[in-house]
Amino acid sequence: MEGPSLPWRIAACSFDLFDTLLGRTLVRPVDLFLEVERRLRAAALPCRDFAGEREAVEFELRQRGGFQREVSLEQIHDALAGKRGQPESWKRQAMAMELEAERETLFAVPAGLAQLHRARRRGKRILFVSDTYFPKSFLEPILVDLGILTDGDRLHLSVESGRMKSTGELFAHVAHSEHLEPSRIFHIGDNEESDVHQARAAGWKASLFRPTEPVRYEVPGPGIDDPDDRLSLSLLRGTQRRLRLESPAADRRTRIIRETTLGVSGPLAVSYAAWCLREAHRRGINRLYFFSRDGEILVRIARLINDRLKLPVALHYLYVSRQALLLPSLREPLDDELDWIMAPTAILTPRIVLKRVEIRPEELTDLLDAAGFGPTDWDRQLSLERRQEFRSFLLRPEIAKRITEQAQVSRESAVVYLEQSGLLADDPRFAVVDIGWRGTLQWCLSRLLSSTGRKTPLTGFYFGLRGTKKYKPEDILVPCFSDAFDPTVVDALDSIVPLLELFLAATHGGVSGYRLSSKGVEPTFRTEDNERGLEWGVGIQQQAMLDLTRTLCEKTPFSFDPEPLIRDTLLKLELFARCPSLDEARVYGSFLDAEDQNESVFTPLARAYTLRELQRVRTEGFRHHHNEWQHGAIALTPKRHRRRVGIVNSMEEKHPVCGPGVRPLAGFGPVEGPTPQFHLPRFFWAYGPECLLEIETPDHGPHRLTLEIKNYHGNQVLEFLVADRTIDSIEVPQNFGEQPIEPFQAEVSLPFPPGKHRLAIRSRCWATDDRPLAVIFSRIECIPRDPSP
């Protein structure tokens, strides 16, 4: 991260500590108290609601001092022990646990260290100035160990003098103590009010520097009540941030892939792998077979997690594909098999159809020509009428015989491969793992296993299911994130299939079948490496997932409990899928997707629409191809086209629903409307779990945020928060329907000084089973409030 330039005439360079030079592996500082509560519980010490009381006691002490004087950690724990009626020994243990937990979560911020080293190279005197209740005896050895504090540096803490940066008094005290003219000190920090405005008011030079500012995927969602779950999610997002900061990308493309992987696809894969392990253990399954290619990274993640969980579940990788299993499992009559042989894809030619049954059209030249399919037709798209003709051609006795013979040859090698992989062993306690969506591969596998005389049912675990295709009625298909009979937010994401296949893309090529070798039967591949995927960045994506998993496995508090992980991760997935940034759309939209099982034709996952195409998107749901990521394509479309048609990507341009100085950051969908049938002007959904607004107030004085809201679901109570502190709450009635209903008018007082600030909007309870927040905003404005007479 590029930092501020240092004026040459300064004598000393001063640095804030926390969130400038020091980061935490917990995404919110107060979440440390959850870890202390966990440690107290493990030590069998009284700990009920420790985290909440610890935070409240500190606030009360600061409030008593008018927020003008620092309080010490000793004072906080004295008051806390007194309030809880605990003895001195409890206080000492709790305070020691807090210090130890704090020490373990701290790390040096690379971008901050770079600024510090630059100042040292220029020969500047180095000062550290921080508002903190931690004593110097605690911080000094940590700063030395992290390479921040060296001989000759001076450490000035608010707890030592009682003076604070937030009041400006600490800056004056430091200048006097160091015998320096204030104008010759340059301060760098992350807090606009304390580190910039107050420093400048004291006569110092100052610059805002926010290396640890979270990206939009690094904020855990609300709605988690259990302290251990909240701690795990904070640790997940904090770890994500640390890995992002400690592995700066050499180029923008790598940065986008790594950040999105750490924030979206990585947690998605971790939570799914953890769920598979726990579900297998719960069901008494002792072997899991992960289907290729989606399972390549999943099985590596699952092995890392199981090294930590130590569940009695063996993990295997099975080289399969639709091509490798559909043909070997084929049975007569051929009429019943034509649905998959002639499966309609965006591009369907005679060559593509024949490739599915491992026949080259050159082998059937005369027969094809006699049926009206000459060489010039082999690579030509089949019309609906021609598809029926080609279907009839495949049912000719000589062609059907050729196909069934080819299936028998494929079946023999496939069964041997399954046997040597352990699927025909006497112990039937195994399950297969795939991403979804109808269980076709499990159906093929069950059919193949049944042909060997195996009668036991086959169990499959899935990311999601949109149908349940069973070969035997007793076969079991278990969905994790999404179920056709119990829809979740995943089912509303029409691009989830290609996006998930991209997130879990493998480094090797697709499996085309099996062959006999000196080692037995081995899989054959269309290409040895997934060259297109590797060129796109699949290797970067997989490495980020493994980095995240390894780091989480080292963290004792992280529980790998799938339920809270899944809920939080799905919300990040929805944010990415529905509202990508322009950079995300460029990078992920450039991935070449193949819909056909033999990867005959590749198309970009998303590309920009022309004006005419965008108009068709609105009127008829136009797509360039079946698997297109439509929200990504909209983000790539020129702004002038989007404005003209009335489709706006709120991530990249001034928001037409928001007034000046208000910018949506996260949790909102694209701008839609106007929609006359529902009496809606231009509007956008607040999906949550936490919606973030950036609000810029240009001057001093009171301001108010005015909102027009339509609520699709039952009554909701919206909370408005600044720095995790509620400043207002408003009950919004249900007021959405086909009959004209005026939008609900709301007003929130904003306690902001001049500058840019973040306001979070949350709901006290989930609006539906799969959404924590679901309201429509048709206007959000920040305006000065007239002073009272």
Short mmCIF file of C-alpha atoms in Angstrom, two decimals, residues 26-335:
data_model
loop_
_atom_site.label_atom_id
_atom_site.label_comp_id
_atom_site.label_asym_id
_atom_site.label_seq_id
_atom_site.Cartn_x
_atom_site.Cartn_y
_atom_site.Cartn_z
CA LEU A 26 -9.49 -10.72 15.18
CA VAL A 27 -11.34 -8.42 12.85
CA ARG A 28 -12.86 -6.33 15.68
CA PRO A 29 -10.79 -5.39 18.76
CA VAL A 30 -13.67 -6.09 21.18
CA ASP A 31 -13.80 -9.70 19.95
CA LEU A 32 -10.67 -10.29 22.01
CA PHE A 33 -12.95 -10.35 25.05
CA LEU A 34 -14.74 -13.38 23.54
CA GLU A 35 -11.39 -15.21 23.52
CA VAL A 36 -10.76 -14.23 27.15
CA GLU A 37 -14.23 -15.54 28.01
CA ARG A 38 -13.36 -18.83 26.27
CA ARG A 39 -10.13 -19.14 28.26
CA LEU A 40 -11.88 -18.40 31.54
CA ARG A 41 -14.42 -21.11 30.75
CA ALA A 42 -11.64 -23.58 29.89
CA ALA A 43 -10.02 -22.80 33.25
CA ALA A 44 -13.35 -23.39 35.05
CA LEU A 45 -13.45 -19.76 36.22
CA PRO A 46 -16.65 -17.63 36.32
CA CYS A 47 -17.09 -16.19 32.85
CA ARG A 48 -20.79 -15.74 32.05
CA ASP A 49 -21.18 -12.76 29.65
CA PHE A 50 -17.61 -11.69 30.37
CA ALA A 51 -17.19 -10.14 26.89
CA GLY A 52 -20.28 -7.94 27.18
CA GLU A 53 -19.49 -6.77 30.73
CA ARG A 54 -15.82 -6.16 29.91
CA GLU A 55 -16.79 -3.82 27.07
CA ALA A 56 -19.51 -2.09 29.15
CA VAL A 57 -17.23 -1.48 32.16
CA GLU A 58 -14.56 0.18 30.01
CA PHE A 59 -17.17 2.43 28.42
CA GLU A 60 -18.57 3.42 31.84
CA LEU A 61 -15.11 4.36 33.14
CA ARG A 62 -14.39 6.49 30.10
CA GLN A 63 -17.80 8.11 30.36
CA ARG A 64 -17.15 9.08 33.98
CA GLY A 65 -14.03 10.89 32.87
CA GLY A 66 -15.91 12.69 30.13
CA PHE A 67 -13.90 10.73 27.55
CA GLN A 68 -11.03 13.13 28.33
CA ARG A 69 -8.66 10.86 30.29
CA GLU A 70 -7.23 7.43 29.57
CA VAL A 71 -8.10 4.50 31.82
CA SER A 72 -5.68 1.66 32.58
CA LEU A 73 -6.20 -2.06 32.14
CA GLU A 74 -5.78 -2.42 35.92
CA GLN A 75 -8.60 0.06 36.55
CA ILE A 76 -10.86 -1.75 34.08
CA HIS A 77 -10.33 -5.15 35.68
CA ASP A 78 -10.67 -3.69 39.20
CA ALA A 79 -14.08 -2.33 38.25
CA LEU A 80 -15.03 -5.52 36.42
CA ALA A 81 -14.12 -7.76 39.36
CA GLY A 82 -16.02 -5.48 41.71
CA LYS A 83 -19.12 -5.49 39.53
CA ARG A 84 -19.04 -9.29 39.27
CA GLY A 85 -18.17 -9.78 42.95
CA GLN A 86 -14.99 -11.67 42.15
CA PRO A 87 -11.82 -11.81 44.31
CA GLU A 88 -8.39 -10.37 43.50
CA SER A 89 -7.17 -13.76 42.28
CA TRP A 90 -9.91 -13.86 39.60
CA LYS A 91 -9.03 -10.33 38.52
CA ARG A 92 -5.34 -11.21 38.15
CA GLN A 93 -6.11 -14.32 36.13
CA ALA A 94 -8.58 -12.54 33.84
CA MET A 95 -6.15 -9.68 33.22
CA ALA A 96 -3.27 -12.08 32.53
CA MET A 97 -5.47 -13.99 30.06
CA GLU A 98 -6.38 -10.78 28.27
CA LEU A 99 -2.74 -9.74 27.93
CA GLU A 100 -1.74 -13.17 26.68
CA ALA A 101 -4.61 -13.29 24.19
CA GLU A 102 -3.73 -9.80 22.95
CA ARG A 103 -0.10 -10.80 22.48
CA GLU A 104 -1.08 -13.83 20.42
CA THR A 105 -3.38 -11.87 18.09
CA LEU A 106 -0.95 -9.05 17.25
CA PHE A 107 1.14 -8.98 14.08
CA ALA A 108 3.21 -6.35 12.29
CA VAL A 109 1.47 -4.70 9.31
CA PRO A 110 3.84 -4.92 6.31
CA ALA A 111 2.69 -1.65 4.73
CA GLY A 112 3.13 0.14 8.06
CA LEU A 113 6.59 -1.36 8.52
CA ALA A 114 7.54 -0.13 5.04
CA GLN A 115 6.65 3.44 6.09
CA LEU A 116 8.60 3.07 9.32
CA HIS A 117 11.69 1.76 7.52
CA ARG A 118 11.50 4.59 5.00
CA ALA A 119 11.50 7.15 7.81
CA ARG A 120 14.49 5.42 9.43
CA ARG A 121 16.45 5.45 6.17
CA ARG A 122 15.94 9.22 5.99
CA GLY A 123 17.44 9.59 9.43
CA LYS A 124 14.31 10.84 11.18
CA ARG A 125 13.82 10.50 14.90
CA ILE A 126 11.13 7.84 15.46
CA LEU A 127 8.26 8.31 17.88
CA PHE A 128 5.31 6.04 18.62
CA VAL A 129 2.17 7.79 19.90
CA SER A 130 -0.86 5.72 20.82
CA ASP A 131 -4.12 5.89 22.76
CA THR A 132 -4.12 2.60 24.66
CA TYR A 133 -4.75 1.12 28.10
CA PHE A 134 -1.90 -1.37 27.64
CA PRO A 135 1.17 -0.54 29.78
CA LYS A 136 4.59 0.10 28.28
CA SER A 137 5.94 -3.02 30.03
CA PHE A 138 3.53 -5.10 27.94
CA LEU A 139 3.92 -3.37 24.56
CA GLU A 140 7.67 -2.77 24.46
CA PRO A 141 8.80 -6.43 24.15
CA ILE A 142 6.11 -7.11 21.53
CA LEU A 143 7.22 -4.13 19.46
CA VAL A 144 10.84 -5.23 19.71
CA ASP A 145 10.01 -8.82 18.69
CA LEU A 146 8.04 -7.57 15.66
CA GLY A 147 10.89 -5.33 14.50
CA ILE A 148 9.03 -2.11 15.19
CA LEU A 149 10.84 -0.68 18.23
CA THR A 150 14.62 -0.26 18.20
CA ASP A 151 17.17 1.54 20.37
CA GLY A 152 16.63 5.29 20.39
CA ASP A 153 12.91 5.15 19.54
CA ARG A 154 10.50 6.79 21.98
CA LEU A 155 7.17 5.25 22.99
CA HIS A 156 4.43 7.63 24.22
CA LEU A 157 1.24 5.95 25.49
CA SER A 158 -1.89 7.65 26.74
CA VAL A 159 -2.05 5.29 29.73
CA GLU A 160 1.35 6.56 30.96
CA SER A 161 0.42 10.26 31.09
CA GLY A 162 -3.38 10.10 31.16
CA ARG A 163 -3.43 12.43 28.14
CA MET A 164 -5.02 11.26 24.90
CA LYS A 165 -4.64 11.80 21.18
CA SER A 166 -8.41 12.02 20.84
CA THR A 167 -8.37 15.26 22.87
CA GLY A 168 -5.16 16.58 21.33
CA GLU A 169 -3.43 16.77 24.72
CA LEU A 170 -1.07 13.86 24.06
CA PHE A 171 0.37 15.58 20.99
CA ALA A 172 1.23 18.70 22.99
CA HIS A 173 2.70 16.55 25.75
CA VAL A 174 4.91 14.61 23.31
CA ALA A 175 6.25 17.74 21.59
CA HIS A 176 7.15 19.25 24.97
CA SER A 177 8.75 16.00 26.24
CA GLU A 178 10.82 15.59 23.07
CA HIS A 179 11.83 19.29 23.01
CA LEU A 180 10.59 19.56 19.42
CA GLU A 181 8.73 22.27 17.58
CA PRO A 182 5.29 20.83 16.75
CA SER A 183 5.65 21.88 13.10
CA ARG A 184 8.74 19.64 12.79
CA ILE A 185 6.88 16.44 13.75
CA PHE A 186 5.05 14.38 11.13
CA HIS A 187 2.41 11.93 12.41
CA ILE A 188 0.96 8.94 10.53
CA GLY A 189 -2.15 7.11 11.74
CA ASP A 190 -5.41 5.48 10.72
CA ASN A 191 -7.98 7.56 12.66
CA GLU A 192 -9.07 10.68 10.81
CA GLU A 193 -10.16 12.52 13.94
CA SER A 194 -7.47 11.48 16.45
CA ASP A 195 -4.50 11.04 14.15
CA VAL A 196 -5.12 13.83 11.66
CA HIS A 197 -7.46 16.57 12.91
CA GLN A 198 -6.16 16.58 16.48
CA ALA A 199 -2.52 16.32 15.42
CA ARG A 200 -2.87 19.24 13.04
CA ALA A 201 -4.72 21.24 15.67
CA ALA A 202 -1.66 20.74 17.90
CA GLY A 203 0.58 22.15 15.17
CA TRP A 204 1.91 18.83 13.86
CA LYS A 205 2.04 17.70 10.26
CA ALA A 206 -0.17 14.65 9.83
CA SER A 207 -1.39 12.20 7.22
CA LEU A 208 -4.10 9.54 7.20
CA PHE A 209 -2.81 6.01 6.57
CA ARG A 210 -5.19 3.03 6.70
CA PRO A 211 -3.29 -0.12 5.73
CA THR A 212 -5.62 -2.40 7.73
CA GLU A 213 -8.89 -0.94 6.49
CA PRO A 214 -11.07 -4.00 5.78
CA VAL A 215 -12.27 -4.82 2.29
CA ARG A 216 -15.94 -5.56 1.91
CA TYR A 217 -15.62 -9.31 2.55
CA GLU A 218 -13.79 -8.90 5.87
CA VAL A 219 -16.75 -7.87 8.04
CA PRO A 220 -18.56 -10.76 9.78
CA GLY A 221 -22.31 -10.70 9.48
CA PRO A 222 -24.65 -10.22 12.44
CA GLY A 223 -27.12 -12.75 13.75
CA ILE A 224 -24.61 -14.97 15.59
CA ASP A 225 -25.50 -15.29 19.28
CA ASP A 226 -23.13 -17.99 20.48
CA PRO A 227 -19.84 -16.44 21.75
CA ASP A 228 -17.69 -19.23 20.31
CA ASP A 229 -19.33 -18.84 16.89
CA ARG A 230 -18.80 -15.07 16.96
CA LEU A 231 -15.18 -15.65 17.93
CA SER A 232 -14.65 -18.12 15.08
CA LEU A 233 -16.11 -15.75 12.49
CA SER A 234 -14.04 -12.85 13.79
CA LEU A 235 -10.96 -15.06 13.61
CA LEU A 236 -11.85 -16.14 10.07
CA ARG A 237 -12.21 -12.57 8.81
CA GLY A 238 -9.19 -11.36 10.79
CA THR A 239 -7.07 -14.16 9.39
CA GLN A 240 -8.32 -13.30 5.92
CA ARG A 241 -7.20 -9.71 6.46
CA ARG A 242 -3.79 -10.74 7.81
CA LEU A 243 -3.12 -13.01 4.83
CA ARG A 244 -4.16 -10.22 2.47
CA LEU A 245 -1.83 -7.75 4.17
CA GLU A 246 1.12 -10.13 4.45
CA SER A 247 1.00 -11.33 0.82
CA PRO A 248 0.71 -8.21 -1.32
CA ALA A 249 0.07 -9.10 -4.95
CA ALA A 250 2.47 -8.08 -7.70
CA ASP A 251 -0.35 -7.08 -10.04
CA ARG A 252 -4.03 -6.15 -9.88
CA ARG A 253 -5.30 -9.43 -11.34
CA THR A 254 -3.49 -11.50 -8.71
CA ARG A 255 -4.74 -9.16 -5.98
CA ILE A 256 -8.37 -9.52 -7.07
CA ILE A 257 -8.16 -13.33 -7.25
CA ARG A 258 -6.42 -13.58 -3.87
CA GLU A 259 -8.75 -11.13 -2.07
CA THR A 260 -11.88 -12.76 -3.47
CA THR A 261 -10.59 -16.21 -2.64
CA LEU A 262 -9.72 -15.26 0.94
CA GLY A 263 -13.09 -13.54 1.40
CA VAL A 264 -15.57 -15.61 -0.61
CA SER A 265 -14.51 -18.85 -2.30
CA GLY A 266 -11.96 -19.88 0.37
CA PRO A 267 -14.40 -19.75 3.32
CA LEU A 268 -16.98 -21.41 1.06
CA ALA A 269 -14.65 -24.35 0.38
CA VAL A 270 -13.53 -24.56 4.03
CA SER A 271 -17.09 -24.61 5.36
CA TYR A 272 -18.18 -27.24 2.81
CA ALA A 273 -15.19 -29.49 3.49
CA ALA A 274 -15.75 -29.19 7.26
CA TRP A 275 -19.43 -30.03 6.79
CA CYS A 276 -18.58 -33.12 4.72
CA LEU A 277 -16.23 -34.39 7.43
CA ARG A 278 -18.66 -33.84 10.28
CA GLU A 279 -21.62 -35.22 8.31
CA ALA A 280 -19.64 -38.33 7.41
CA HIS A 281 -18.64 -38.89 11.03
CA ARG A 282 -22.24 -38.35 12.18
CA ARG A 283 -23.51 -40.96 9.72
CA GLY A 284 -20.84 -43.54 10.56
CA ILE A 285 -19.09 -43.19 7.19
CA ASN A 286 -15.39 -44.00 7.27
CA ARG A 287 -14.36 -43.12 3.67
CA LEU A 288 -15.07 -40.11 1.50
CA TYR A 289 -14.39 -40.05 -2.23
CA PHE A 290 -14.15 -36.54 -3.68
CA PHE A 291 -15.12 -36.41 -7.35
CA SER A 292 -12.74 -34.70 -9.71
CA ARG A 293 -12.26 -31.96 -10.76
CA ASP A 294 -14.15 -29.87 -8.22
CA GLY A 295 -12.87 -32.15 -5.50
CA GLU A 296 -9.14 -31.54 -6.15
CA ILE A 297 -8.88 -28.54 -3.84
CA LEU A 298 -11.70 -29.75 -1.57
CA VAL A 299 -9.91 -32.98 -0.64
CA ARG A 300 -6.68 -31.06 0.10
CA ILE A 301 -8.61 -28.68 2.35
CA ALA A 302 -10.45 -31.57 4.03
CA ARG A 303 -7.15 -33.34 4.78
CA LEU A 304 -5.77 -30.21 6.45
CA ILE A 305 -8.95 -29.82 8.52
CA ASN A 306 -8.99 -33.48 9.50
CA ASP A 307 -5.38 -33.27 10.69
CA ARG A 308 -6.83 -30.87 13.24
CA LEU A 309 -10.19 -32.61 13.94
CA LYS A 310 -8.77 -36.16 13.79
CA LEU A 311 -12.07 -37.77 12.75
CA PRO A 312 -11.90 -41.47 11.70
CA VAL A 313 -12.67 -40.65 8.05
CA ALA A 314 -10.25 -41.57 5.23
CA LEU A 315 -10.19 -39.11 2.32
CA HIS A 316 -9.71 -40.13 -1.31
CA TYR A 317 -9.74 -38.42 -4.70
CA LEU A 318 -11.66 -40.16 -7.49
CA TYR A 319 -10.94 -39.30 -11.12
CA VAL A 320 -14.38 -39.17 -12.73
CA SER A 321 -16.42 -37.01 -15.08
CA ARG A 322 -19.68 -37.16 -16.96
CA GLN A 323 -17.74 -38.40 -19.97
CA ALA A 324 -15.92 -41.07 -17.94
CA LEU A 325 -19.04 -42.46 -16.21
CA LEU A 326 -22.04 -41.84 -18.47
CA LEU A 327 -20.82 -44.00 -21.33
CA PRO A 328 -19.64 -46.96 -19.16
CA SER A 329 -22.99 -46.97 -17.34
CA LEU A 330 -25.01 -46.99 -20.59
CA ARG A 331 -27.59 -49.75 -20.98
CA GLU A 332 -29.98 -50.85 -23.69
CA PRO A 333 -32.40 -49.82 -25.05
CA LEU A 334 -30.56 -46.82 -26.38
CA ASP A 335 -33.73 -44.69 -26.44
#
